[in-house]
Tab-separated table of C-alpha atoms in Angstrom:
chain	number	residue	atom	x	y	z
A	167	MET	CA	-94.490	-85.542	-116.332
A	168	ILE	CA	-90.955	-85.078	-117.622
A	169	PRO	CA	-90.734	-82.086	-119.982
A	170	VAL	CA	-89.489	-82.986	-123.433
A	171	LYS	CA	-86.619	-80.829	-124.602
A	172	VAL	CA	-86.163	-80.379	-128.314
A	173	ASN	CA	-82.589	-79.492	-129.150
A	174	SER	CA	-81.777	-76.629	-131.438
A	175	PRO	CA	-79.653	-77.438	-134.528
A	176	GLU	CA	-76.633	-75.804	-132.866
A	177	GLU	CA	-77.052	-77.982	-129.778
A	178	ILE	CA	-77.397	-81.082	-131.893
A	179	VAL	CA	-74.159	-80.291	-133.675
A	180	ARG	CA	-72.403	-79.507	-130.387
A	181	GLN	CA	-73.604	-82.717	-128.758
A	182	ARG	CA	-72.710	-84.899	-131.686
A	183	PRO	CA	-69.882	-87.237	-130.685
A	184	LYS	CA	-66.769	-87.030	-132.797
A	185	ASN	CA	-66.310	-89.767	-135.387
A	186	LEU	CA	-69.952	-90.760	-135.142
A	187	PRO	CA	-70.420	-93.282	-137.926
A	188	MET	CA	-72.735	-92.222	-140.687
A	189	PRO	CA	-76.163	-93.819	-140.225
A	190	ARG	CA	-76.748	-96.725	-142.551
A	191	PRO	CA	-79.891	-96.421	-144.650
A	192	ALA	CA	-81.448	-99.265	-142.695
A	193	ASP	CA	-80.891	-97.474	-139.410
A	194	VAL	CA	-82.832	-94.492	-140.539
A	195	VAL	CA	-85.463	-96.073	-142.704
A	196	VAL	CA	-86.780	-93.405	-145.044
A	197	PRO	CA	-85.244	-90.765	-142.809
A	198	LEU	CA	-85.654	-87.814	-145.047
A	199	GLY	CA	-89.221	-88.142	-146.086
A	200	PRO	CA	-92.112	-86.103	-144.853
A	201	ARG	CA	-92.698	-85.983	-141.134
A	202	GLU	CA	-95.828	-88.145	-141.227
A	203	ILE	CA	-94.058	-91.299	-142.267
A	204	LYS	CA	-91.947	-91.510	-139.149
A	205	ASN	CA	-93.435	-93.381	-136.263
A	206	LEU	CA	-91.524	-91.392	-133.676
A	207	SER	CA	-92.356	-88.765	-131.109
A	208	VAL	CA	-91.000	-85.240	-131.442
A	209	ALA	CA	-88.167	-85.900	-128.999
A	210	PHE	CA	-86.855	-88.761	-131.080
A	211	GLU	CA	-87.143	-86.895	-134.338
A	212	THR	CA	-84.278	-84.616	-133.365
A	213	LYS	CA	-81.872	-87.513	-133.684
A	214	VAL	CA	-82.440	-87.437	-137.430
A	215	GLY	CA	-80.468	-84.192	-137.325
A	216	LEU	CA	-77.352	-86.199	-136.555
A	217	GLY	CA	-76.371	-86.340	-140.150
A	218	PRO	CA	-73.043	-87.105	-141.704
A	219	SER	CA	-71.538	-83.685	-141.073
A	220	SER	CA	-72.123	-80.605	-138.980
A	221	THR	CA	-72.966	-78.490	-141.988
A	222	GLU	CA	-75.461	-80.998	-143.203
A	223	SER	CA	-77.027	-81.261	-139.759
A	224	ILE	CA	-77.627	-77.553	-139.750
A	225	PHE	CA	-79.091	-77.639	-143.235
A	226	ARG	CA	-81.320	-80.567	-142.347
A	227	SER	CA	-82.688	-78.913	-139.251
A	228	TRP	CA	-83.099	-75.673	-141.105
A	229	ALA	CA	-84.962	-77.400	-143.904
A	230	GLU	CA	-87.187	-79.218	-141.421
A	231	ASN	CA	-88.212	-75.959	-139.880
A	232	LEU	CA	-89.184	-74.446	-143.167
A	233	ASN	CA	-92.572	-75.849	-143.895
A	234	THR	CA	-92.600	-74.402	-147.340
A	235	VAL	CA	-89.423	-76.237	-148.223
A	236	TYR	CA	-89.870	-79.435	-146.314
A	237	ARG	CA	-93.531	-80.226	-146.738
A	238	SER	CA	-94.408	-83.445	-148.434
A	239	SER	CA	-95.527	-83.684	-152.021
A	240	PRO	CA	-99.237	-83.158	-152.456
A	241	VAL	CA	-100.634	-86.604	-152.970
A	242	GLN	CA	-103.294	-86.484	-155.614
A	243	ALA	CA	-106.087	-88.962	-155.219
A	244	VAL	CA	-105.409	-91.732	-157.705
A	245	GLU	CA	-108.591	-93.569	-158.657
A	246	GLU	CA	-106.837	-96.377	-160.470
A	247	HIS	CA	-103.610	-97.053	-162.267
A	248	PHE	CA	-102.470	-99.515	-164.870
A	249	ASP	CA	-99.020	-100.895	-165.621
A	250	GLY	CA	-98.718	-101.834	-169.258
A	251	THR	CA	-96.396	-102.872	-172.057
A	252	ILE	CA	-96.722	-101.489	-175.564
A	253	GLU	CA	-97.509	-104.356	-177.936
A	254	GLU	CA	-98.240	-102.466	-181.143
A	255	VAL	CA	-98.004	-98.881	-182.385
A	256	THR	CA	-100.426	-97.683	-185.091
A	257	GLU	CA	-101.577	-94.348	-186.487
A	258	GLU	CA	-104.683	-94.463	-184.315
A	259	GLY	CA	-103.050	-95.424	-181.046
A	260	LEU	CA	-101.349	-98.149	-179.056
A	261	ARG	CA	-102.245	-101.730	-178.294
A	262	LEU	CA	-101.208	-102.617	-174.766
A	263	SER	CA	-101.149	-105.499	-172.378
A	264	THR	CA	-102.033	-104.117	-168.964
A	265	VAL	CA	-102.284	-105.055	-165.316
A	266	SER	CA	-104.601	-102.937	-163.175
A	267	SER	CA	-103.720	-101.809	-159.659
A	268	GLY	CA	-106.119	-104.533	-158.525
A	269	GLY	CA	-104.070	-107.156	-160.386
A	270	GLU	CA	-106.432	-107.694	-163.322
A	271	GLU	CA	-104.716	-108.485	-166.626
A	272	ALA	CA	-106.183	-107.205	-169.884
A	273	GLU	CA	-105.514	-106.202	-173.485
A	274	ALA	CA	-106.180	-102.500	-173.962
A	275	TRP	CA	-106.325	-99.904	-176.689
A	276	LEU	CA	-104.960	-96.428	-176.002
A	277	PRO	CA	-105.687	-93.605	-178.461
A	278	TRP	CA	-103.016	-90.950	-179.014
A	279	THR	CA	-105.341	-88.367	-177.460
A	280	ALA	CA	-104.579	-89.995	-174.097
A	281	PHE	CA	-101.215	-88.225	-174.275
A	282	ASP	CA	-102.791	-84.760	-174.433
A	283	GLU	CA	-101.877	-83.924	-170.798
A	284	ASP	CA	-98.186	-84.570	-171.432
A	285	PRO	CA	-97.564	-84.910	-175.202
A	286	GLY	CA	-93.798	-85.148	-174.667
A	287	GLU	CA	-94.260	-88.769	-173.617
A	288	LYS	CA	-95.125	-89.782	-177.219
A	289	LYS	CA	-91.439	-89.500	-178.051
A	290	PHE	CA	-90.637	-92.562	-175.929
A	291	VAL	CA	-93.326	-94.814	-177.383
A	292	GLN	CA	-91.923	-98.000	-178.885
A	293	VAL	CA	-92.896	-101.643	-178.908
A	294	GLY	CA	-91.836	-103.304	-175.661
A	295	ALA	CA	-91.723	-100.098	-173.610
A	296	PRO	CA	-93.419	-100.154	-170.207
A	297	ILE	CA	-96.249	-97.619	-169.994
A	298	ARG	CA	-98.084	-96.272	-166.936
A	299	ILE	CA	-101.634	-94.950	-166.998
A	300	THR	CA	-102.838	-93.120	-163.912
A	301	ILE	CA	-106.476	-92.116	-163.604
A	302	PHE	CA	-107.434	-89.199	-161.389
A	303	SER	CA	-110.930	-87.873	-160.858
A	304	ASP	CA	-110.349	-85.044	-163.339
A	305	ARG	CA	-107.724	-86.321	-165.749
A	306	THR	CA	-105.654	-89.226	-166.995
A	307	LEU	CA	-101.876	-89.116	-167.112
A	308	VAL	CA	-99.852	-91.398	-169.342
A	309	ARG	CA	-96.120	-91.850	-169.021
A	310	VAL	CA	-93.669	-94.103	-170.796
A	311	LEU	CA	-90.443	-95.375	-169.296
A	312	ARG	CA	-87.257	-94.193	-170.968
A	313	PRO	CA	-85.147	-96.820	-172.759
A	314	ALA	CA	-82.437	-96.519	-170.073
A	315	GLN	CA	-85.072	-97.435	-167.507
A	316	TRP	CA	-86.157	-100.708	-169.057
A	317	LYS	CA	-83.804	-101.922	-171.783
A	318	ILE	CA	-81.420	-104.577	-170.601
A	319	ALA	CA	-77.688	-103.960	-170.844
A	320	THR	CA	-76.039	-104.501	-174.206
A	321	GLU	CA	-74.192	-107.690	-173.221
A	322	ALA	CA	-77.315	-109.275	-171.791
A	323	SER	CA	-79.283	-108.092	-174.802
A	324	ASP	CA	-76.763	-109.738	-177.163
A	325	ALA	CA	-77.089	-112.996	-175.243
A	326	VAL	CA	-80.872	-112.915	-175.543
A	327	THR	CA	-80.646	-112.135	-179.283
A	328	ASP	CA	-78.254	-115.060	-179.823
A	329	MET	CA	-80.540	-117.378	-177.894
A	330	LEU	CA	-83.595	-116.325	-179.933
A	331	LEU	CA	-81.714	-116.712	-183.229
A	332	ASN	CA	-80.579	-120.200	-182.248
A	333	ARG	CA	-84.132	-121.078	-181.253
A	334	MET	CA	-85.467	-119.839	-184.629
A	335	LYS	CA	-82.815	-121.817	-186.504
A	336	GLN	CA	-83.759	-124.968	-184.604
A	337	VAL	CA	-87.438	-124.468	-185.449
A	338	LEU	CA	-86.639	-123.868	-189.133
A	339	ASP	CA	-84.351	-126.917	-189.224
A	340	GLN	CA	-87.085	-129.050	-187.731
A	341	GLY	CA	-89.588	-127.721	-190.305
B	446	VAL	CA	-103.718	-88.739	-141.670
B	447	GLU	CA	-105.204	-91.491	-143.765
B	448	ASP	CA	-103.605	-94.719	-144.931
B	449	TYR	CA	-100.145	-93.653	-145.888
B	450	ARG	CA	-97.458	-95.355	-147.949
B	451	GLN	CA	-94.098	-94.208	-149.123
B	452	ALA	CA	-91.308	-95.884	-151.056
B	453	ALA	CA	-87.772	-94.586	-151.327
B	454	VAL	CA	-84.456	-95.455	-152.854
B	455	VAL	CA	-81.598	-94.289	-150.618
B	456	LEU	CA	-77.970	-94.311	-151.697
B	457	THR	CA	-75.021	-93.495	-149.511
B	458	GLY	CA	-71.748	-92.355	-150.997
B	459	ASP	CA	-70.335	-89.007	-152.067
B	460	PHE	CA	-72.674	-86.783	-154.021
B	461	ASN	CA	-72.639	-83.276	-155.403
B	462	PRO	CA	-76.099	-81.961	-154.518
B	463	ALA	CA	-75.780	-78.988	-156.849
B	464	ILE	CA	-75.833	-81.239	-159.932
B	465	PHE	CA	-79.413	-82.205	-159.294
B	466	HIS	CA	-81.444	-79.394	-160.747
B	467	PRO	CA	-84.827	-79.676	-162.520
B	468	ASP	CA	-83.122	-78.432	-165.695
B	469	TRP	CA	-80.665	-81.342	-165.478
B	470	PHE	CA	-83.590	-83.771	-165.433
B	471	GLN	CA	-85.135	-81.950	-168.376
B	472	GLN	CA	-81.906	-81.975	-170.354
B	473	HIS	CA	-81.487	-85.726	-169.913
B	474	GLU	CA	-85.211	-86.489	-170.365
B	475	ILE	CA	-85.219	-88.715	-167.297
B	476	LEU	CA	-88.700	-87.747	-166.097
B	477	PRO	CA	-91.906	-86.733	-167.867
B	478	GLU	CA	-92.073	-83.066	-168.838
B	479	ILE	CA	-95.070	-82.525	-166.564
B	480	GLU	CA	-92.965	-83.619	-163.557
B	481	VAL	CA	-90.063	-81.331	-164.436
B	482	THR	CA	-92.147	-78.257	-165.229
B	483	SER	CA	-93.932	-78.715	-161.915
B	484	ALA	CA	-90.563	-78.567	-160.120
B	485	GLN	CA	-89.348	-75.663	-162.255
B	486	SER	CA	-92.360	-73.579	-161.365
B	487	ALA	CA	-92.343	-74.529	-157.674
B	488	THR	CA	-91.210	-71.931	-155.175
B	489	ASP	CA	-90.024	-74.467	-152.619
B	490	VAL	CA	-87.116	-76.009	-154.476
B	491	MET	CA	-83.759	-75.731	-152.753
B	492	ILE	CA	-80.537	-76.341	-154.655
B	493	SER	CA	-77.108	-75.723	-153.170
B	494	HIS	CA	-73.705	-77.338	-152.769
B	495	GLN	CA	-74.746	-78.657	-149.344
B	496	VAL	CA	-78.272	-79.870	-149.919
B	497	THR	CA	-80.777	-80.176	-152.724
B	498	ILE	CA	-84.491	-80.719	-152.247
B	499	ILE	CA	-86.681	-80.938	-155.332
B	500	ARG	CA	-90.379	-81.632	-155.171
B	501	PHE	CA	-91.528	-82.950	-158.511
B	502	LEU	CA	-95.204	-83.546	-159.175
B	503	SER	CA	-95.070	-87.153	-157.959
B	504	LEU	CA	-91.541	-87.612	-156.676
B	505	ARG	CA	-89.269	-86.021	-154.127
B	506	LEU	CA	-85.496	-85.855	-154.426
B	507	GLU	CA	-83.246	-84.977	-151.527
B	508	VAL	CA	-79.492	-84.965	-151.862
B	509	LEU	CA	-76.940	-84.404	-149.122
B	510	GLY	CA	-73.188	-84.760	-149.489
B	511	GLN	CA	-73.317	-88.377	-148.361
B	512	ARG	CA	-76.906	-89.409	-148.891
B	513	TRP	CA	-79.177	-89.416	-151.935
B	514	THR	CA	-82.920	-90.143	-151.631
B	515	LEU	CA	-85.605	-90.460	-154.278
B	516	SER	CA	-89.044	-91.082	-152.815
B	517	SER	CA	-92.694	-91.108	-153.713
B	518	GLU	CA	-95.978	-91.386	-151.888
B	519	ARG	CA	-97.715	-92.453	-155.091
B	520	SER	CA	-98.001	-96.217	-155.393
B	521	ASP	CA	-98.200	-95.951	-159.196
B	522	TRP	CA	-94.550	-94.814	-159.068
B	523	PHE	CA	-93.163	-97.370	-156.607
B	524	LYS	CA	-92.197	-99.833	-159.329
B	525	ASP	CA	-90.273	-97.178	-161.229
B	526	LEU	CA	-88.174	-95.567	-158.479
B	527	GLY	CA	-85.412	-98.122	-158.991
B	528	PRO	CA	-85.251	-97.887	-162.797
B	529	ILE	CA	-85.281	-94.080	-162.556
B	530	THR	CA	-82.407	-94.181	-160.057
B	531	MET	CA	-80.574	-96.492	-162.433
B	532	SER	CA	-81.032	-94.115	-165.362
B	533	ILE	CA	-79.853	-91.150	-163.276
B	534	PHE	CA	-76.602	-92.834	-162.289
B	535	GLN	CA	-75.999	-94.061	-165.809
B	536	LYS	CA	-75.479	-90.357	-166.502
B	537	LEU	CA	-73.156	-90.077	-163.485
B	538	PRO	CA	-71.238	-93.361	-163.681
B	539	HIS	CA	-68.219	-92.261	-161.645
B	540	THR	CA	-70.198	-91.265	-158.557
B	541	PRO	CA	-68.667	-93.027	-155.523
B	542	VAL	CA	-71.470	-95.096	-154.007
B	543	LYS	CA	-71.374	-97.320	-150.922
B	544	THR	CA	-74.818	-98.690	-150.171
B	545	LEU	CA	-78.233	-98.922	-151.739
B	546	SER	CA	-81.396	-99.236	-149.728
B	547	ILE	CA	-84.926	-99.728	-150.978
B	548	ASN	CA	-87.328	-98.621	-148.266
B	549	PHE	CA	-91.057	-98.879	-147.754
B	550	SER	CA	-93.012	-97.247	-144.932
B	551	GLU	CA	-96.702	-97.329	-144.290
B	552	HIS	CA	-99.294	-96.411	-141.730
B	553	ARG	CA	-102.096	-98.769	-142.620
B	554	LEU	CA	-105.524	-99.604	-141.306
B	555	VAL	CA	-105.872	-103.380	-141.347
B	556	GLN	CA	-108.678	-105.828	-140.685
B	557	LYS	CA	-107.285	-106.902	-137.318
B	558	THR	CA	-106.712	-104.341	-134.601
B	559	PRO	CA	-103.093	-103.428	-133.815
B	560	PRO	CA	-103.190	-105.276	-130.455
B	561	GLU	CA	-104.431	-108.391	-132.272
B	562	VAL	CA	-101.660	-108.160	-134.854
B	563	MET	CA	-98.994	-107.647	-132.221
B	564	ARG	CA	-100.351	-110.453	-129.999
B	565	HIS	CA	-100.049	-112.794	-132.960
B	566	TRP	CA	-96.332	-112.081	-133.354
B	567	LEU	CA	-95.525	-111.323	-129.726
B	568	SER	CA	-97.663	-113.518	-127.508
B	569	ASP	CA	-95.994	-112.790	-124.179
B	570	SER	CA	-94.601	-109.331	-123.682
B	571	LYS	CA	-92.920	-109.106	-120.309
B	572	PHE	CA	-91.015	-106.206	-121.810
B	573	GLY	CA	-94.260	-104.279	-122.149
B	574	ASP	CA	-95.162	-104.970	-118.520
B	575	ALA	CA	-91.713	-103.845	-117.433
B	576	ILE	CA	-91.766	-100.461	-119.122
B	577	GLY	CA	-95.092	-99.257	-117.750
B	578	GLU	CA	-98.850	-99.270	-117.979
B	579	LYS	CA	-100.799	-99.354	-121.244
B	580	SER	CA	-97.594	-100.322	-123.004
B	581	LYS	CA	-97.413	-100.835	-126.744
B	582	VAL	CA	-94.546	-103.004	-127.831
B	583	GLY	CA	-93.260	-103.158	-131.367
B	584	LEU	CA	-90.951	-105.459	-133.257
B	585	VAL	CA	-87.716	-104.795	-135.065
B	586	GLY	CA	-86.156	-107.587	-137.050
B	587	ARG	CA	-82.998	-107.790	-139.107
B	588	ALA	CA	-82.394	-110.592	-141.552
B	589	ASN	CA	-80.825	-111.493	-144.875
B	590	TRP	CA	-82.964	-111.924	-147.939
B	591	ASP	CA	-81.752	-112.538	-151.484
B	592	GLY	CA	-78.492	-110.653	-151.046
B	593	PHE	CA	-80.049	-107.813	-149.081
B	594	GLU	CA	-79.754	-107.008	-145.401
B	595	THR	CA	-83.306	-106.326	-144.391
B	596	THR	CA	-84.667	-104.366	-141.456
B	597	VAL	CA	-88.343	-104.603	-140.643
B	598	VAL	CA	-90.197	-102.546	-138.048
B	599	CYS	CA	-93.743	-103.535	-137.115
B	600	GLU	CA	-95.638	-101.656	-134.433
B	601	HIS	CA	-98.691	-99.565	-133.575
B	602	SER	CA	-98.925	-96.389	-135.620
B	603	LEU	CA	-98.415	-93.274	-133.543
B	604	HIS	CA	-99.951	-91.086	-136.231
B	605	LEU	CA	-103.037	-92.986	-137.344
B	606	LYS	CA	-105.404	-94.323	-134.690
B	607	GLY	CA	-106.110	-98.018	-134.977
B	608	ALA	CA	-103.478	-98.488	-137.669
B	609	MET	CA	-100.239	-100.414	-137.890
B	610	PHE	CA	-96.890	-98.946	-138.840
B	611	LEU	CA	-94.722	-101.119	-141.023
B	612	SER	CA	-91.316	-100.170	-142.296
B	613	GLN	CA	-89.150	-102.333	-144.526
B	614	SER	CA	-85.624	-101.663	-145.661
B	615	TYR	CA	-83.659	-103.741	-148.160
B	616	GLU	CA	-80.019	-102.766	-148.143
B	617	LYS	CA	-76.964	-103.941	-150.041
B	618	LYS	CA	-73.423	-102.785	-150.496
B	619	LEU	CA	-72.309	-101.264	-153.760
B	620	LYS	CA	-68.875	-101.081	-155.337
B	621	THR	CA	-69.743	-98.958	-158.352
B	622	THR	CA	-72.829	-97.396	-159.882
B	623	ARG	CA	-72.977	-100.398	-162.240
B	624	ASP	CA	-74.104	-102.460	-159.244
B	625	ILE	CA	-77.270	-100.337	-159.152
B	626	GLU	CA	-78.212	-101.747	-162.570
B	627	ALA	CA	-77.982	-105.315	-161.288
B	628	THR	CA	-80.659	-104.719	-158.659
B	629	ARG	CA	-83.853	-106.708	-159.134
B	630	TRP	CA	-86.270	-103.906	-158.220
B	631	GLY	CA	-89.412	-105.806	-159.120
B	632	ASP	CA	-88.505	-108.751	-156.889
B	633	VAL	CA	-88.005	-106.436	-153.903
B	634	LEU	CA	-91.377	-104.782	-154.474
B	635	VAL	CA	-93.134	-108.161	-154.675
B	636	ARG	CA	-91.312	-109.317	-151.554
B	637	SER	CA	-92.306	-106.172	-149.637
B	638	ASN	CA	-95.956	-106.618	-150.583
B	639	ASP	CA	-95.904	-110.316	-149.643
B	640	LEU	CA	-94.260	-109.580	-146.317
B	641	ALA	CA	-96.741	-106.795	-145.516
B	642	THR	CA	-99.585	-109.182	-146.264
B	643	GLU	CA	-98.100	-111.816	-143.987
B	644	LEU	CA	-97.150	-109.511	-141.130
B	645	LEU	CA	-100.300	-107.415	-141.065
B	646	GLY	CA	-102.704	-110.094	-142.187
B	647	ILE	CA	-103.914	-107.911	-145.012
B	648	SER	CA	-104.602	-108.540	-148.644
B	649	ARG	CA	-103.816	-105.968	-151.277
């Protein structure tokens, strides 16, 4: 059996050919994620250290060796999650249209107490905002996308507004 | 290791890793408070001029001088990685960016066994015979789809017995950060799910 040699960060840097082109994202699909996601043996993993610069290679290898720094995020067990859109905001709560992680569409009612785990999210509640509800075994987390994460650009928004106004005028004219 | 999925948005360009600090995310209200406070109280956050690694509650950010990656292993966040990236670079509009890649990786147990799946797509593998006994041959394909250059890897999982490994990358060139906004994130996610279903013969 041929022994597998794992290069040290210094060796990787020394062996790196000059003017090596920077890897394209597609060449190193999810290269920087936790170790488990790669479908490579240990010997191949060292090639990930061939980053865009010597300094970065050293930092990458260093970070990889520090379990405390490089470990993956703890994945909490999600029982179910819902993607929703806020349809109405009242004093008691929110009316939503939702799609479950299983693809089931529904109308739902969400009381304000659902925000107790992260009350800061209430600030972003507005009609039309996408909302995410994640159910764990011990708690429910609600988050709302920020306007910059879902509102269309101003020019596009103006075009949509103009189109809707024209449509309304046509309907009124017909009436 | 159980069924495992990860999604990531990877940008190449020129970045200043030191900008990306949990406090910066808090100041700009880009992520929920619970995500930011989790990172602020973590002991394994690394922020420097060369590299930044921040582990939020549900997301992971890694920034090198020429590569920026936001990833999550939580499927309830997959849909939002793109919009979050967009909102981050709206705050940093002059960042020189070159490429954007939306990546999905998974080690997944499917109804068919890995040899069955691979036989379906690769009926006659002389390559496997050539390289040795008990060979396992995988597939790598590159194609164009809806303005993206895609790379798909489909093979036996080396980490999860009896599972398939599937990796999908959707890459496009960028001229400015405004091009990030024009990305149809939802379409890519739907496409990746459809392709996984077709390639692995699974239903989600």
